[in-house]
Coordinates of C-alpha atoms and ligand atoms in Angstrom, one line a residue:
Chain V
M1 CA 213.2 53.8 -117.8
A2 CA 212.7 55.1 -114.1
K3 CA 211.2 52.9 -111.6
K4 CA 208.0 54.3 -110.2
L5 CA 205.5 53.5 -107.6
M6 CA 202.0 52.5 -109.3
K7 CA 198.9 50.3 -108.2
G8 CA 198.8 46.6 -109.8
C9 CA 195.3 47.5 -111.7
E10 CA 197.0 50.9 -113.1
A11 CA 200.3 49.6 -113.8
V12 CA 198.3 46.5 -115.6
A13 CA 196.2 49.2 -117.5
E14 CA 199.1 50.7 -118.5
A15 CA 201.4 47.9 -119.9
A16 CA 198.1 46.8 -122.2
I17 CA 198.1 50.5 -123.9
Q18 CA 201.7 50.1 -124.3
A19 CA 201.5 47.1 -125.9
G20 CA 199.5 48.5 -128.6
C21 CA 195.3 48.0 -126.6
H22 CA 193.0 51.0 -127.7
F23 CA 190.3 49.4 -126.6
F24 CA 188.7 47.9 -123.4
F25 CA 185.0 46.9 -122.5
G26 CA 184.5 46.3 -118.8
Y27 CA 182.0 47.0 -115.9
P28 CA 182.5 48.0 -112.8
I29 CA 183.5 45.5 -109.6
T30 CA 185.9 45.7 -106.9
P31 CA 189.1 45.0 -106.8
Q32 CA 189.7 45.5 -110.3
N33 CA 187.9 49.5 -110.6
D34 CA 191.5 51.1 -110.9
I35 CA 191.3 49.1 -114.9
P36 CA 188.9 50.5 -116.2
E37 CA 189.2 53.9 -114.4
Y38 CA 192.5 53.8 -115.7
M39 CA 191.2 53.0 -119.3
A40 CA 188.8 55.6 -119.4
A41 CA 191.2 58.3 -118.5
R42 CA 194.6 57.6 -121.0
L43 CA 192.5 55.9 -124.1
P44 CA 190.3 58.8 -125.8
K45 CA 194.5 60.3 -125.8
V46 CA 195.9 57.0 -127.1
G47 CA 193.3 57.7 -130.4
G48 CA 191.5 53.8 -128.9
C49 CA 188.0 53.3 -127.0
F50 CA 187.0 52.6 -123.2
L51 CA 183.3 51.9 -123.1
Q52 CA 182.2 51.3 -120.1
A53 CA 179.4 48.2 -120.9
E54 CA 175.7 47.0 -118.9
S55 CA 177.1 43.8 -117.4
E56 CA 180.4 41.9 -117.7
V57 CA 178.1 39.6 -120.8
A58 CA 178.3 42.5 -122.5
A59 CA 181.4 43.6 -121.9
I60 CA 182.9 40.2 -123.1
N61 CA 180.6 40.1 -126.2
M62 CA 181.6 43.6 -127.2
V63 CA 185.9 42.2 -127.1
Y64 CA 184.3 39.6 -129.2
G65 CA 183.6 41.9 -131.5
A66 CA 186.1 44.2 -131.5
A67 CA 188.5 40.6 -132.3
A68 CA 186.1 39.5 -134.9
S69 CA 187.1 42.9 -136.0
G70 CA 190.9 42.4 -136.1
A71 CA 191.5 44.5 -132.6
R72 CA 194.1 44.3 -130.3
V73 CA 191.1 44.5 -126.9
M74 CA 191.0 43.3 -123.8
T75 CA 188.5 43.0 -120.6
S76 CA 189.1 43.1 -116.9
S77 CA 186.6 41.7 -113.7
S78 CA 186.9 40.2 -110.4
S79 CA 185.9 36.1 -109.8
P80 CA 181.5 37.2 -110.0
G81 CA 181.8 39.1 -113.3
V82 CA 184.6 36.3 -115.1
S83 CA 182.0 34.2 -114.0
L84 CA 179.0 36.5 -116.7
K85 CA 182.0 36.0 -119.3
Q86 CA 182.5 32.4 -119.1
E87 CA 180.1 32.3 -122.4
G88 CA 181.3 34.9 -124.5
M89 CA 185.2 32.7 -123.9
S90 CA 183.8 30.3 -125.1
Y91 CA 182.4 31.6 -127.9
L92 CA 185.7 33.1 -128.3
A93 CA 187.9 30.3 -128.1
G94 CA 185.6 28.5 -130.6
A95 CA 185.7 31.3 -133.2
E96 CA 189.3 31.5 -133.0
L97 CA 189.2 35.2 -131.4
P98 CA 192.9 36.7 -129.3
C99 CA 192.0 38.7 -126.4
V100 CA 193.2 39.4 -123.4
V101 CA 191.2 38.7 -119.8
V102 CA 192.1 39.9 -116.6
N103 CA 191.2 38.3 -113.8
M104 CA 192.0 39.9 -110.2
V105 CA 190.3 37.2 -108.5
R106 CA 188.5 38.0 -105.2
G107 CA 187.1 35.1 -102.5
G108 CA 184.0 33.4 -103.2
P109 CA 181.5 30.9 -104.0
G110 CA 178.9 33.5 -104.1
L111 CA 179.8 37.5 -103.9
G112 CA 182.1 36.6 -101.1
S113 CA 184.1 39.1 -100.2
I114 CA 186.1 41.3 -102.1
Q115 CA 190.2 40.1 -100.2
P116 CA 192.2 38.2 -102.7
S117 CA 191.9 34.9 -103.1
Q118 CA 193.0 32.2 -105.8
G119 CA 189.5 30.3 -105.8
D120 CA 189.2 31.2 -109.4
Y121 CA 191.7 28.0 -110.8
F122 CA 189.7 25.8 -112.1
Q123 CA 187.7 28.0 -114.1
A124 CA 190.5 29.9 -115.3
T125 CA 192.7 26.5 -116.1
R126 CA 190.2 24.1 -117.2
G127 CA 188.4 26.4 -119.8
G128 CA 185.1 27.6 -117.2
G129 CA 182.3 27.9 -120.0
H130 CA 181.2 24.8 -122.2
G131 CA 183.3 23.2 -124.6
D132 CA 187.1 21.8 -125.6
Y133 CA 188.8 24.9 -124.6
H134 CA 191.7 26.2 -122.3
P135 CA 192.5 29.9 -122.4
I136 CA 196.1 30.8 -121.6
V137 CA 196.2 31.5 -118.5
L138 CA 199.2 33.5 -116.8
A139 CA 199.3 33.9 -113.1
P140 CA 201.8 36.6 -112.2
S141 CA 203.3 37.1 -108.4
S142 CA 204.8 41.0 -108.8
V143 CA 202.9 44.2 -110.5
Q144 CA 206.6 44.2 -112.0
E145 CA 206.5 40.7 -113.1
A146 CA 202.4 41.3 -114.3
V147 CA 203.9 44.5 -116.5
D148 CA 206.5 42.6 -118.2
M149 CA 203.4 40.1 -119.3
M150 CA 200.9 42.4 -120.8
Q151 CA 202.6 42.3 -123.9
D152 CA 203.3 38.8 -124.7
A153 CA 200.2 38.1 -123.1
F154 CA 198.6 39.7 -126.3
D155 CA 201.3 38.6 -128.7
L156 CA 200.2 34.6 -127.3
A157 CA 196.8 35.6 -128.4
D158 CA 197.2 37.1 -131.8
V159 CA 199.8 33.8 -132.5
Y160 CA 197.2 31.1 -131.3
R161 CA 194.2 32.5 -131.9
T162 CA 193.4 32.6 -128.7
P163 CA 192.2 34.3 -125.4
V164 CA 194.9 35.0 -123.3
M165 CA 193.8 36.0 -119.0
I166 CA 195.9 37.1 -116.5
L167 CA 194.9 35.4 -112.9
A168 CA 196.0 37.7 -110.8
D169 CA 195.5 37.2 -107.1
G170 CA 193.7 41.0 -106.1
I171 CA 197.0 41.9 -103.9
I172 CA 198.6 42.2 -107.5
G173 CA 195.9 44.8 -108.1
Q174 CA 195.9 46.7 -105.1
M175 CA 199.6 46.2 -103.9
M176 CA 201.3 50.0 -105.1
E177 CA 205.1 48.4 -106.4
P178 CA 208.0 50.4 -107.6
V179 CA 207.4 49.0 -111.7
E180 CA 209.8 50.0 -114.7
F181 CA 208.2 49.9 -117.9
H182 CA 210.1 49.1 -120.9
E183 CA 209.4 49.5 -124.7
S184 CA 207.2 47.4 -125.3
T185 CA 208.1 45.7 -128.4
S186 CA 206.9 42.0 -130.2
K187 CA 209.1 38.7 -128.9
R188 CA 206.6 36.9 -131.8
E189 CA 206.2 36.7 -135.4
L190 CA 202.5 38.3 -135.5
P191 CA 200.0 36.4 -138.1
K192 CA 198.2 38.3 -140.4
K193 CA 194.1 39.2 -139.3
D194 CA 193.1 38.1 -142.4
W195 CA 190.3 35.9 -141.7
A196 CA 188.7 39.7 -139.6
A197 CA 185.5 41.5 -140.4
T198 CA 186.1 45.1 -141.4
G199 CA 183.9 45.1 -144.9
W200 CA 184.6 43.3 -148.1
S201 CA 183.2 43.4 -151.2
P202 CA 184.8 41.2 -154.7
A203 CA 187.6 43.2 -155.1
S204 CA 189.1 43.1 -151.5
G205 CA 191.4 40.2 -152.9
R206 CA 190.8 38.2 -150.1
P207 CA 188.1 35.3 -149.2
R208 CA 185.2 37.3 -148.0
A209 CA 185.4 36.9 -143.7
V210 CA 183.1 34.6 -141.4
V211 CA 183.8 35.1 -137.3
N212 CA 181.7 32.6 -136.5
S213 CA 181.4 29.0 -134.1
L214 CA 179.2 27.0 -135.6
Y215 CA 180.1 24.1 -136.8
I216 CA 176.7 22.0 -137.8
E217 CA 178.1 19.1 -139.4
V218 CA 180.2 17.1 -136.8
D219 CA 182.5 16.5 -139.5
E220 CA 183.8 20.0 -139.6
L221 CA 182.8 20.7 -135.9
Q222 CA 185.7 17.7 -135.7
E223 CA 188.1 19.9 -137.4
M224 CA 188.0 23.2 -135.7
N225 CA 188.4 21.0 -132.4
D226 CA 191.0 19.0 -134.3
R227 CA 192.4 22.6 -135.1
L228 CA 192.0 23.6 -131.4
Q229 CA 193.5 20.4 -129.5
A230 CA 197.0 20.8 -132.2
R231 CA 197.2 24.1 -131.0
Y232 CA 196.6 23.2 -127.5
K233 CA 199.4 20.9 -127.8
I234 CA 201.8 23.1 -129.0
I235 CA 201.4 25.6 -126.4
R236 CA 201.6 23.0 -124.0
E237 CA 204.9 21.6 -125.0
T238 CA 206.7 25.3 -125.4
E239 CA 204.7 28.4 -123.5
A240 CA 205.2 26.0 -120.1
K241 CA 206.8 29.2 -117.8
A242 CA 208.0 27.9 -114.3
E243 CA 210.0 30.2 -111.7
T244 CA 212.8 27.7 -109.8
Y245 CA 213.7 28.9 -106.3
N246 CA 216.4 27.4 -104.2
T247 CA 215.2 23.8 -105.6
D248 CA 218.7 22.3 -105.7
G249 CA 218.6 19.2 -103.5
A250 CA 215.8 20.7 -101.5
E251 CA 214.1 18.4 -99.0
I252 CA 210.7 19.8 -99.6
I253 CA 209.5 21.4 -102.9
V254 CA 206.9 24.2 -102.2
C255 CA 204.2 24.7 -104.9
A256 CA 202.0 27.7 -104.7
Y257 CA 201.9 31.1 -107.8
G258 CA 200.9 34.3 -107.4
T259 CA 201.3 36.3 -104.4
V260 CA 201.6 33.5 -102.4
A261 CA 205.0 31.9 -104.0
R262 CA 206.3 35.4 -102.4
I263 CA 204.9 34.7 -99.3
C264 CA 206.2 31.2 -99.3
K265 CA 210.1 32.4 -99.9
S266 CA 210.0 34.1 -96.6
A267 CA 208.4 30.5 -95.0
I268 CA 212.0 29.0 -97.4
A269 CA 213.9 31.4 -95.3
I270 CA 212.8 30.9 -92.3
C271 CA 213.2 26.8 -92.9
E272 CA 216.4 27.2 -93.3
K273 CA 217.3 29.1 -90.7
K274 CA 216.0 25.6 -88.8
G275 CA 219.0 23.8 -91.7
V276 CA 215.9 22.6 -93.5
K277 CA 216.0 22.7 -97.8
V278 CA 213.0 23.9 -99.0
G279 CA 212.4 24.9 -102.4
L280 CA 209.8 26.6 -104.6
V281 CA 207.9 25.6 -107.8
R282 CA 206.0 28.8 -109.1
P283 CA 204.0 28.1 -112.0
I284 CA 203.9 32.0 -114.5
T285 CA 202.0 30.2 -116.3
V286 CA 198.9 27.9 -114.9
W287 CA 197.7 26.7 -117.9
P288 CA 199.6 25.2 -119.7
F289 CA 200.9 23.5 -116.2
P290 CA 204.7 24.0 -116.3
E291 CA 204.5 19.8 -115.7
K292 CA 208.1 19.2 -117.2
Q293 CA 209.8 22.0 -114.4
L294 CA 208.1 20.7 -111.7
K295 CA 209.2 17.5 -112.1
E296 CA 212.4 18.1 -113.0
V297 CA 212.6 18.9 -109.3
M298 CA 210.8 16.9 -108.3
D299 CA 212.9 13.8 -109.7
Q300 CA 216.1 14.8 -107.3
P301 CA 216.2 11.6 -105.3
S302 CA 217.2 14.7 -102.4
V303 CA 213.1 15.8 -102.7
K304 CA 210.8 14.0 -100.5
K305 CA 207.6 15.4 -100.9
A306 CA 205.9 18.5 -102.7
I307 CA 203.3 20.9 -100.5
T308 CA 201.2 22.7 -102.1
V309 CA 199.7 26.4 -100.9
E310 CA 197.0 28.2 -102.3
I311 CA 194.5 30.9 -100.7
S312 CA 191.8 28.2 -102.2
A313 CA 190.6 25.1 -100.5
G314 CA 192.8 23.1 -102.7
Q315 CA 193.1 23.4 -106.4
M316 CA 195.6 23.4 -108.5
V317 CA 196.6 20.8 -106.2
E318 CA 195.1 18.2 -108.5
D319 CA 197.7 19.5 -111.3
V320 CA 200.6 19.5 -109.0
R321 CA 199.1 15.3 -108.3
L322 CA 198.7 15.1 -112.0
T323 CA 202.2 15.9 -112.5
V324 CA 204.1 13.6 -109.5
N325 CA 201.8 11.0 -110.5
G326 CA 201.9 9.5 -107.6
A327 CA 205.5 8.9 -107.8
K328 CA 205.9 11.1 -104.3
P329 CA 203.3 12.5 -101.8
V330 CA 201.9 15.9 -102.5
E331 CA 200.4 18.1 -99.6
F332 CA 197.9 20.7 -99.7
F333 CA 198.1 24.0 -97.3
G334 CA 195.3 26.5 -97.7
K335 CA 192.5 28.1 -96.8
P336 CA 188.7 28.7 -98.9
G337 CA 187.4 32.3 -99.3
S338 CA 190.3 34.9 -98.2
Y339 CA 192.7 33.9 -96.0
T340 CA 196.1 34.8 -96.7
P341 CA 198.8 32.4 -95.0
T342 CA 201.4 34.3 -93.4
A343 CA 204.6 32.7 -94.4
E344 CA 205.2 32.1 -90.3
E345 CA 201.5 29.5 -91.1
I346 CA 203.4 28.7 -93.9
A347 CA 207.1 27.2 -92.4
E348 CA 205.4 26.2 -88.7
Y349 CA 203.2 23.4 -91.5
I350 CA 206.1 22.6 -93.6
M351 CA 208.2 21.8 -90.1
K352 CA 205.2 19.7 -88.7
S353 CA 204.4 17.5 -92.3
R354 CA 208.3 16.6 -92.3
E355 CA 208.4 15.5 -88.7
A356 CA 204.9 13.4 -89.9
Chain J
M1 CA 165.7 40.7 -173.5
Q2 CA 165.2 43.0 -171.4
T3 CA 165.9 42.1 -167.1
V4 CA 162.8 43.0 -165.2
F5 CA 164.7 41.1 -162.2
K6 CA 168.3 40.7 -160.4
K7 CA 169.0 39.3 -157.4
T8 CA 171.3 41.3 -155.6
P9 CA 175.3 41.0 -155.5
V10 CA 174.8 41.5 -151.4
L11 CA 172.8 38.1 -151.3
T12 CA 175.0 35.2 -152.0
D13 CA 173.6 31.7 -154.1
A14 CA 173.6 29.9 -151.6
I15 CA 170.3 27.7 -151.5
L16 CA 168.4 29.2 -148.3
H17 CA 167.5 26.9 -145.6
Y18 CA 164.5 28.7 -144.7
C19 CA 161.2 26.9 -144.4
P20 CA 158.9 27.3 -147.2
G21 CA 157.1 30.8 -147.4
C22 CA 158.7 31.6 -144.1
G23 CA 159.4 35.7 -143.7
H24 CA 162.7 35.4 -142.8
G25 CA 163.9 35.0 -146.8
I26 CA 162.2 38.5 -147.5
V27 CA 163.9 40.6 -145.1
H28 CA 167.4 38.9 -145.9
R29 CA 166.3 40.1 -149.3
L30 CA 165.2 43.5 -148.4
V31 CA 168.4 43.9 -146.2
A32 CA 170.8 43.0 -149.1
E33 CA 169.2 45.3 -151.3
V34 CA 169.3 48.3 -149.4
I35 CA 173.0 47.3 -148.6
E36 CA 173.5 47.3 -152.5
E37 CA 171.7 51.1 -152.9
L38 CA 173.2 52.4 -150.0
G39 CA 177.1 51.6 -152.1
I40 CA 177.8 50.5 -148.4
Q41 CA 179.0 46.5 -149.0
D42 CA 182.6 47.0 -148.4
R43 CA 182.3 48.4 -145.2
T44 CA 179.6 46.5 -144.0
V45 CA 179.5 44.0 -141.3
A46 CA 176.5 41.5 -140.5
Y47 CA 175.9 40.8 -137.1
V48 CA 173.8 37.2 -137.6
P49 CA 171.9 35.8 -134.0
V50 CA 170.9 32.5 -132.8
G51 CA 167.6 31.8 -134.1
C52 CA 166.8 30.4 -137.3
A53 CA 168.3 33.3 -138.9
V54 CA 172.1 32.0 -138.1
F55 CA 173.4 30.8 -141.2
G56 CA 172.6 34.4 -142.2
Y57 CA 176.5 34.0 -142.6
K58 CA 176.2 32.3 -146.0
Y59 CA 173.5 34.3 -147.9
F60 CA 174.6 37.7 -146.7
N61 CA 177.4 38.5 -148.9
V62 CA 179.4 40.7 -146.1
D63 CA 181.5 40.2 -143.2
S64 CA 179.5 38.3 -141.2
V65 CA 180.2 37.3 -137.2
E66 CA 177.4 35.0 -135.6
A67 CA 177.2 36.4 -132.8
A68 CA 175.5 34.5 -128.7
H69 CA 172.3 34.0 -128.3
G70 CA 170.7 37.6 -127.9
R71 CA 174.1 39.3 -127.9
A72 CA 174.6 40.6 -131.5
P73 CA 173.9 44.4 -130.0
A74 CA 177.2 44.2 -127.7
A75 CA 179.2 42.5 -129.9
A76 CA 178.4 45.0 -133.1
T77 CA 179.4 47.6 -130.3
G78 CA 182.4 46.1 -130.3
T79 CA 183.3 46.1 -134.6
K80 CA 181.5 49.6 -134.3
R81 CA 183.5 51.3 -132.0
T82 CA 187.0 50.0 -133.7
D83 CA 186.4 51.8 -136.8
P84 CA 183.1 53.9 -136.5
N85 CA 183.5 54.3 -140.1
R86 CA 182.2 50.5 -140.0
V87 CA 178.6 50.3 -140.9
V88 CA 177.1 47.5 -138.9
F89 CA 173.5 45.4 -138.7
T90 CA 172.4 42.8 -136.4
Y91 CA 169.7 41.2 -137.6
Q92 CA 167.9 39.1 -134.5
G93 CA 164.5 37.1 -133.9
D94 CA 162.1 38.1 -131.1
G95 CA 163.7 34.9 -128.4
D96 CA 167.2 36.3 -129.6
L97 CA 166.3 40.2 -128.8
A98 CA 163.9 40.2 -126.8
S99 CA 164.2 38.1 -124.2
I100 CA 167.7 37.0 -123.2
G101 CA 169.3 40.1 -125.2
A102 CA 166.8 42.4 -123.6
A103 CA 169.6 44.1 -121.7
E104 CA 171.9 43.8 -125.0
I105 CA 169.3 46.1 -127.5
V106 CA 168.7 48.4 -124.7
H107 CA 171.7 49.9 -123.6
A108 CA 172.6 49.9 -127.2
A109 CA 169.8 51.9 -128.2
H110 CA 170.9 53.7 -124.5
R111 CA 174.0 54.5 -125.7
G112 CA 173.2 55.5 -129.2
E113 CA 175.0 52.8 -130.6
K114 CA 175.5 53.3 -134.0
I115 CA 174.0 50.4 -135.6
T116 CA 171.1 49.3 -136.9
T117 CA 169.6 46.1 -136.2
I118 CA 166.9 44.1 -137.5
F119 CA 164.2 42.4 -135.5
I120 CA 162.1 40.0 -136.7
N121 CA 158.8 39.0 -134.4
N122 CA 157.3 35.9 -135.7
A123 CA 156.0 34.9 -132.0
I124 CA 157.4 32.6 -131.6
Y125 CA 161.0 30.7 -130.7
G126 CA 161.1 29.2 -134.8
M127 CA 164.3 27.2 -134.5
T128 CA 163.9 25.1 -131.3
G129 CA 161.0 24.1 -132.3
G130 CA 158.0 26.5 -131.8
Q131 CA 158.0 28.0 -128.0
M132 CA 156.4 30.7 -126.4
A133 CA 158.6 34.3 -127.1
P134 CA 157.9 37.2 -125.0
T135 CA 156.1 38.7 -128.3
T136 CA 153.7 35.1 -128.2
L137 CA 150.3 36.8 -128.2
V138 CA 147.3 35.8 -125.6
G139 CA 145.7 32.4 -126.2
Q140 CA 148.5 31.4 -129.2
K141 CA 149.1 28.1 -128.5
T142 CA 153.0 27.1 -128.4
T143 CA 154.8 24.2 -127.1
T144 CA 155.5 25.6 -124.3
S145 CA 152.8 27.2 -123.8
P146 CA 150.0 24.2 -125.4
Y147 CA 147.1 26.1 -123.4
G148 CA 147.4 29.5 -124.9
R149 CA 149.4 32.1 -123.4
D150 CA 148.1 33.2 -120.3
E151 CA 148.6 36.9 -119.5
N152 CA 148.3 35.8 -115.8
H153 CA 150.9 33.3 -115.6
C154 CA 153.4 35.4 -118.0
G155 CA 152.0 38.4 -119.4
K156 CA 150.9 40.3 -122.0
P157 CA 153.3 40.5 -124.9
I158 CA 156.0 43.3 -125.4
R159 CA 156.3 46.0 -128.1
I160 CA 159.8 46.1 -128.7
A161 CA 159.5 48.7 -130.8
E162 CA 157.2 51.4 -128.7
M163 CA 159.6 50.2 -125.4
L164 CA 162.9 51.5 -127.4
A165 CA 161.1 54.1 -128.7
T166 CA 161.3 55.9 -125.4
I167 CA 165.1 55.2 -125.2
E168 CA 166.9 58.7 -125.9
G169 CA 169.7 57.0 -127.4
S170 CA 167.5 56.2 -130.3
A171 CA 166.7 57.8 -133.5
Y172 CA 164.9 55.6 -135.8
I173 CA 162.5 53.2 -135.0
E174 CA 159.5 51.8 -136.6
R175 CA 157.7 48.4 -137.1
V176 CA 156.4 47.3 -140.6
A177 CA 155.2 43.5 -141.6
V178 CA 156.0 41.7 -144.5
N179 CA 152.7 39.7 -145.6
T180 CA 152.0 41.5 -148.4
P181 CA 153.8 43.1 -151.6
A182 CA 152.4 47.3 -150.8
N183 CA 154.3 46.7 -146.7
I184 CA 157.0 44.9 -148.2
V185 CA 157.6 47.9 -149.8
K186 CA 157.1 49.9 -147.3
A187 CA 159.5 47.6 -145.1
K188 CA 162.3 48.0 -147.6
K189 CA 162.2 51.9 -147.0
A190 CA 161.8 51.3 -143.5
I191 CA 165.4 49.7 -143.8
K192 CA 166.8 51.8 -145.8
N193 CA 165.5 54.7 -143.1
A194 CA 167.2 53.0 -140.6
F195 CA 170.6 52.2 -142.5
E196 CA 170.4 56.2 -143.5
C197 CA 170.5 56.7 -139.7
Q198 CA 173.7 55.3 -139.2
L199 CA 175.6 56.6 -142.0
A200 CA 174.6 60.2 -141.1
G201 CA 175.9 58.9 -137.4
K202 CA 172.5 59.7 -135.9
G203 CA 171.8 57.1 -133.1
F204 CA 170.6 53.9 -132.8
S205 CA 168.0 52.8 -135.9
L206 CA 165.5 49.6 -135.5
V207 CA 163.1 48.0 -137.8
E208 CA 160.7 45.5 -136.0
V209 CA 159.6 43.7 -138.6
L210 CA 156.8 41.4 -138.2
S211 CA 156.7 38.3 -139.8
N212 CA 155.2 34.8 -140.0
C213 CA 156.3 30.7 -138.6
P214 CA 154.1 28.7 -140.7
T215 CA 155.7 26.0 -139.9
N216 CA 155.8 26.3 -135.8
W217 CA 152.2 28.1 -136.2
G218 CA 150.8 25.3 -137.8
M219 CA 149.9 27.2 -140.8
S220 CA 150.1 27.3 -144.6
P221 CA 152.0 30.1 -145.9
V222 CA 149.4 32.0 -146.6
E223 CA 147.6 31.1 -144.2
S224 CA 149.6 32.6 -141.8
M225 CA 149.9 35.8 -143.3
E226 CA 146.3 35.8 -143.2
W227 CA 147.2 35.2 -139.9
L228 CA 149.8 37.9 -139.0
E229 CA 147.3 40.7 -140.2
K230 CA 144.0 39.8 -138.3
N231 CA 146.8 38.3 -135.0
M232 CA 149.8 40.8 -135.1
I233 CA 149.1 44.0 -137.0
P234 CA 146.4 44.8 -134.6
Y235 CA 148.3 44.4 -131.4
Y236 CA 151.6 45.3 -132.8
P237 CA 150.9 48.8 -134.6
L238 CA 152.8 49.0 -137.7
G239 CA 154.4 52.8 -138.1
V240 CA 157.2 55.1 -137.7
K241 CA 157.6 55.4 -133.5
K242 CA 160.9 57.8 -133.5
D243 CA 162.3 59.4 -135.7
I244 CA 164.7 62.1 -134.6
T245 CA 166.8 61.5 -138.6
K246 CA 165.4 65.5 -139.5
E247 CA 166.1 67.2 -136.9
V248 CA 168.8 69.9 -137.0
Ligands
TPP1 C1 172.4 30.2 -124.5 C2 171.2 29.7 -125.9 N1 169.9 29.8 -124.9 C3 169.3 28.9 -125.4 C4 169.9 28.7 -126.6 C5 168.6 27.5 -127.8 N2 168.0 28.7 -128.9 C6 168.7 28.2 -129.6 S1 167.8 29.4 -131.4 C7 166.4 29.9 -129.5 C8 165.3 30.7 -130.0 C9 165.3 31.3 -131.6 O1 164.1 32.2 -131.4 P1 164.3 33.8 -131.7 O2 165.4 34.5 -131.5 O3 162.4 33.8 -132.0 O4 164.5 33.0 -133.8 P2 163.2 32.6 -135.0 O5 164.4 31.4 -134.9 O6 162.2 32.5 -134.6 O7 164.1 33.9 -136.2 C10 167.0 29.5 -128.6 C11 166.3 29.4 -127.0 C12 171.0 28.9 -127.7 N3 171.6 28.0 -128.5 N4 171.7 29.4 -126.9
SF4_2 S1 161.2 27.9 -138.6 FE1 159.4 29.2 -139.0 S2 160.9 31.0 -138.6 FE2 162.2 28.6 -138.5 S3 162.5 28.8 -141.3 FE3 160.9 28.0 -140.4 S4 159.0 28.8 -140.7 FE4 160.7 30.4 -141.2
MG3 MG1 161.1 34.1 -133.1

């Protein structure tokens, strides 16, 4: 298929539809309005349903209901709206329901800004709502990558019966890039949704469906949590993904995700010109965090330290530190709010840090 | 031998956990009987609330979903919109619907969502031990209005049926009570009308059921029914508040 110049939000929406998502519930918030707008125009044409909810709270609960009835369903929002979705995300996790939630992250806390940010990393990767759960969190660094991961986002949700989040800084949503849509086919064996509430009678040939996250007996709740944790263990062991770039024999490893990782590549080129070899580890899944991939790179004798670069006050850096576990120094460069560092600033920090 | 009463198969055989004399059990039966009579068990999905009816999924013998506190109308929307042929109802208490879930119910009505809501107004938060609800009567003592509800402090009780009847998307809204056999018969008819309204695709339907909470009202079941009659019905008048189902 020919490449098409598309805005990130629209490309993500189109990719979701091509992945078989015909139901979308959302609420307007910048910088992701192009997703609901695109869905509103397209879904009725493919026999699906777009509905503008009264709030993000309602939107995520509509997602909960659609997922409970077995539909492939998605919502999107940006930081303040995603905060409102956390109750629903916890219920989705507890009731073991698949769905995809897109967060085009903007500056915070509070109303913050509408510029890109990576300040929602903790909320996304730690669960965000109440209870012991994690959504799977995917972090695209280009519009093409966002498009390419949509099919698998829905498949992951179905296979593991869990919410999956696309965590993208607002740049990904607002930037136009050439994209190519490949035919979307599932690479996974998808389980039957025989647990879904679709209507039942004794003649239905399956047990009556009860979609629920209430387990009032201690051992029943334990059993549900054990089931979730067993799934999370498999996810950690098999689904963590990262891109490594220029890491062989590097002296310094930069760890960054999303758009920032691309800026880091330019910074790496600047350092290279000054004769310093810097490598990049770019988590593609931020939960599960690609520990193995990062550790392997960091274990090289040539590597002296890691520098994490984020548009935040330093969130992912905690996962980098947990992974490196004191073996080598881990530094942080970045700013909270919506301040996106330039390649020159990152290169300057790297060079200075080397002298220190 | 002649059978004079048979439990509807739309209720499971699970033993209800409700307190003796509680209206929840009566309303469960009415809803289940209506589903049986309309022959819609195999396409009905029940949404149960957070409140004393949280275990409704154990009792309604239909595919069931437990929703977060107050969110049942939004979640039910997800089930209805993904297949409009389904019959979807929510069963919600007054804390669930009139307080934390006020936005969700208003907008389900506003969209004319083709679902049916059974709204149990017992003027109190039953499950959490008898706190004040938006429907608690002025002067009524609860654990969080220990001196009686003071209207200057927290307003006067909200009349949900009348409020929702003002919304264009509402197609059928009625208030009933389950304090006497005669009222229970009327309640069942209202519930049936509400489901029929959904089946006809007319819009949003809701039946507000004045019910009791003998446990948290601190009364015997009989006293509670008398209290309901004397105090709740005058403030919450029974009857049809909106019905567009007969319009052509
Ligand atoms: C978000 C949230 N807030 C509070 C609660 C606690 N809670 C459980 S039931 C309930 C009130 C239920 O009262 P009502 O809806 O009137 O139902 P009833 O028990 O009277 O039938 C509350 C506040 C909760 N489960 N979730
Ligand atoms: S606490 Fe009240 S509402 Fe709840 S079951 Fe008991 S009597 Fe019924
Ligand atoms: Mg109540």
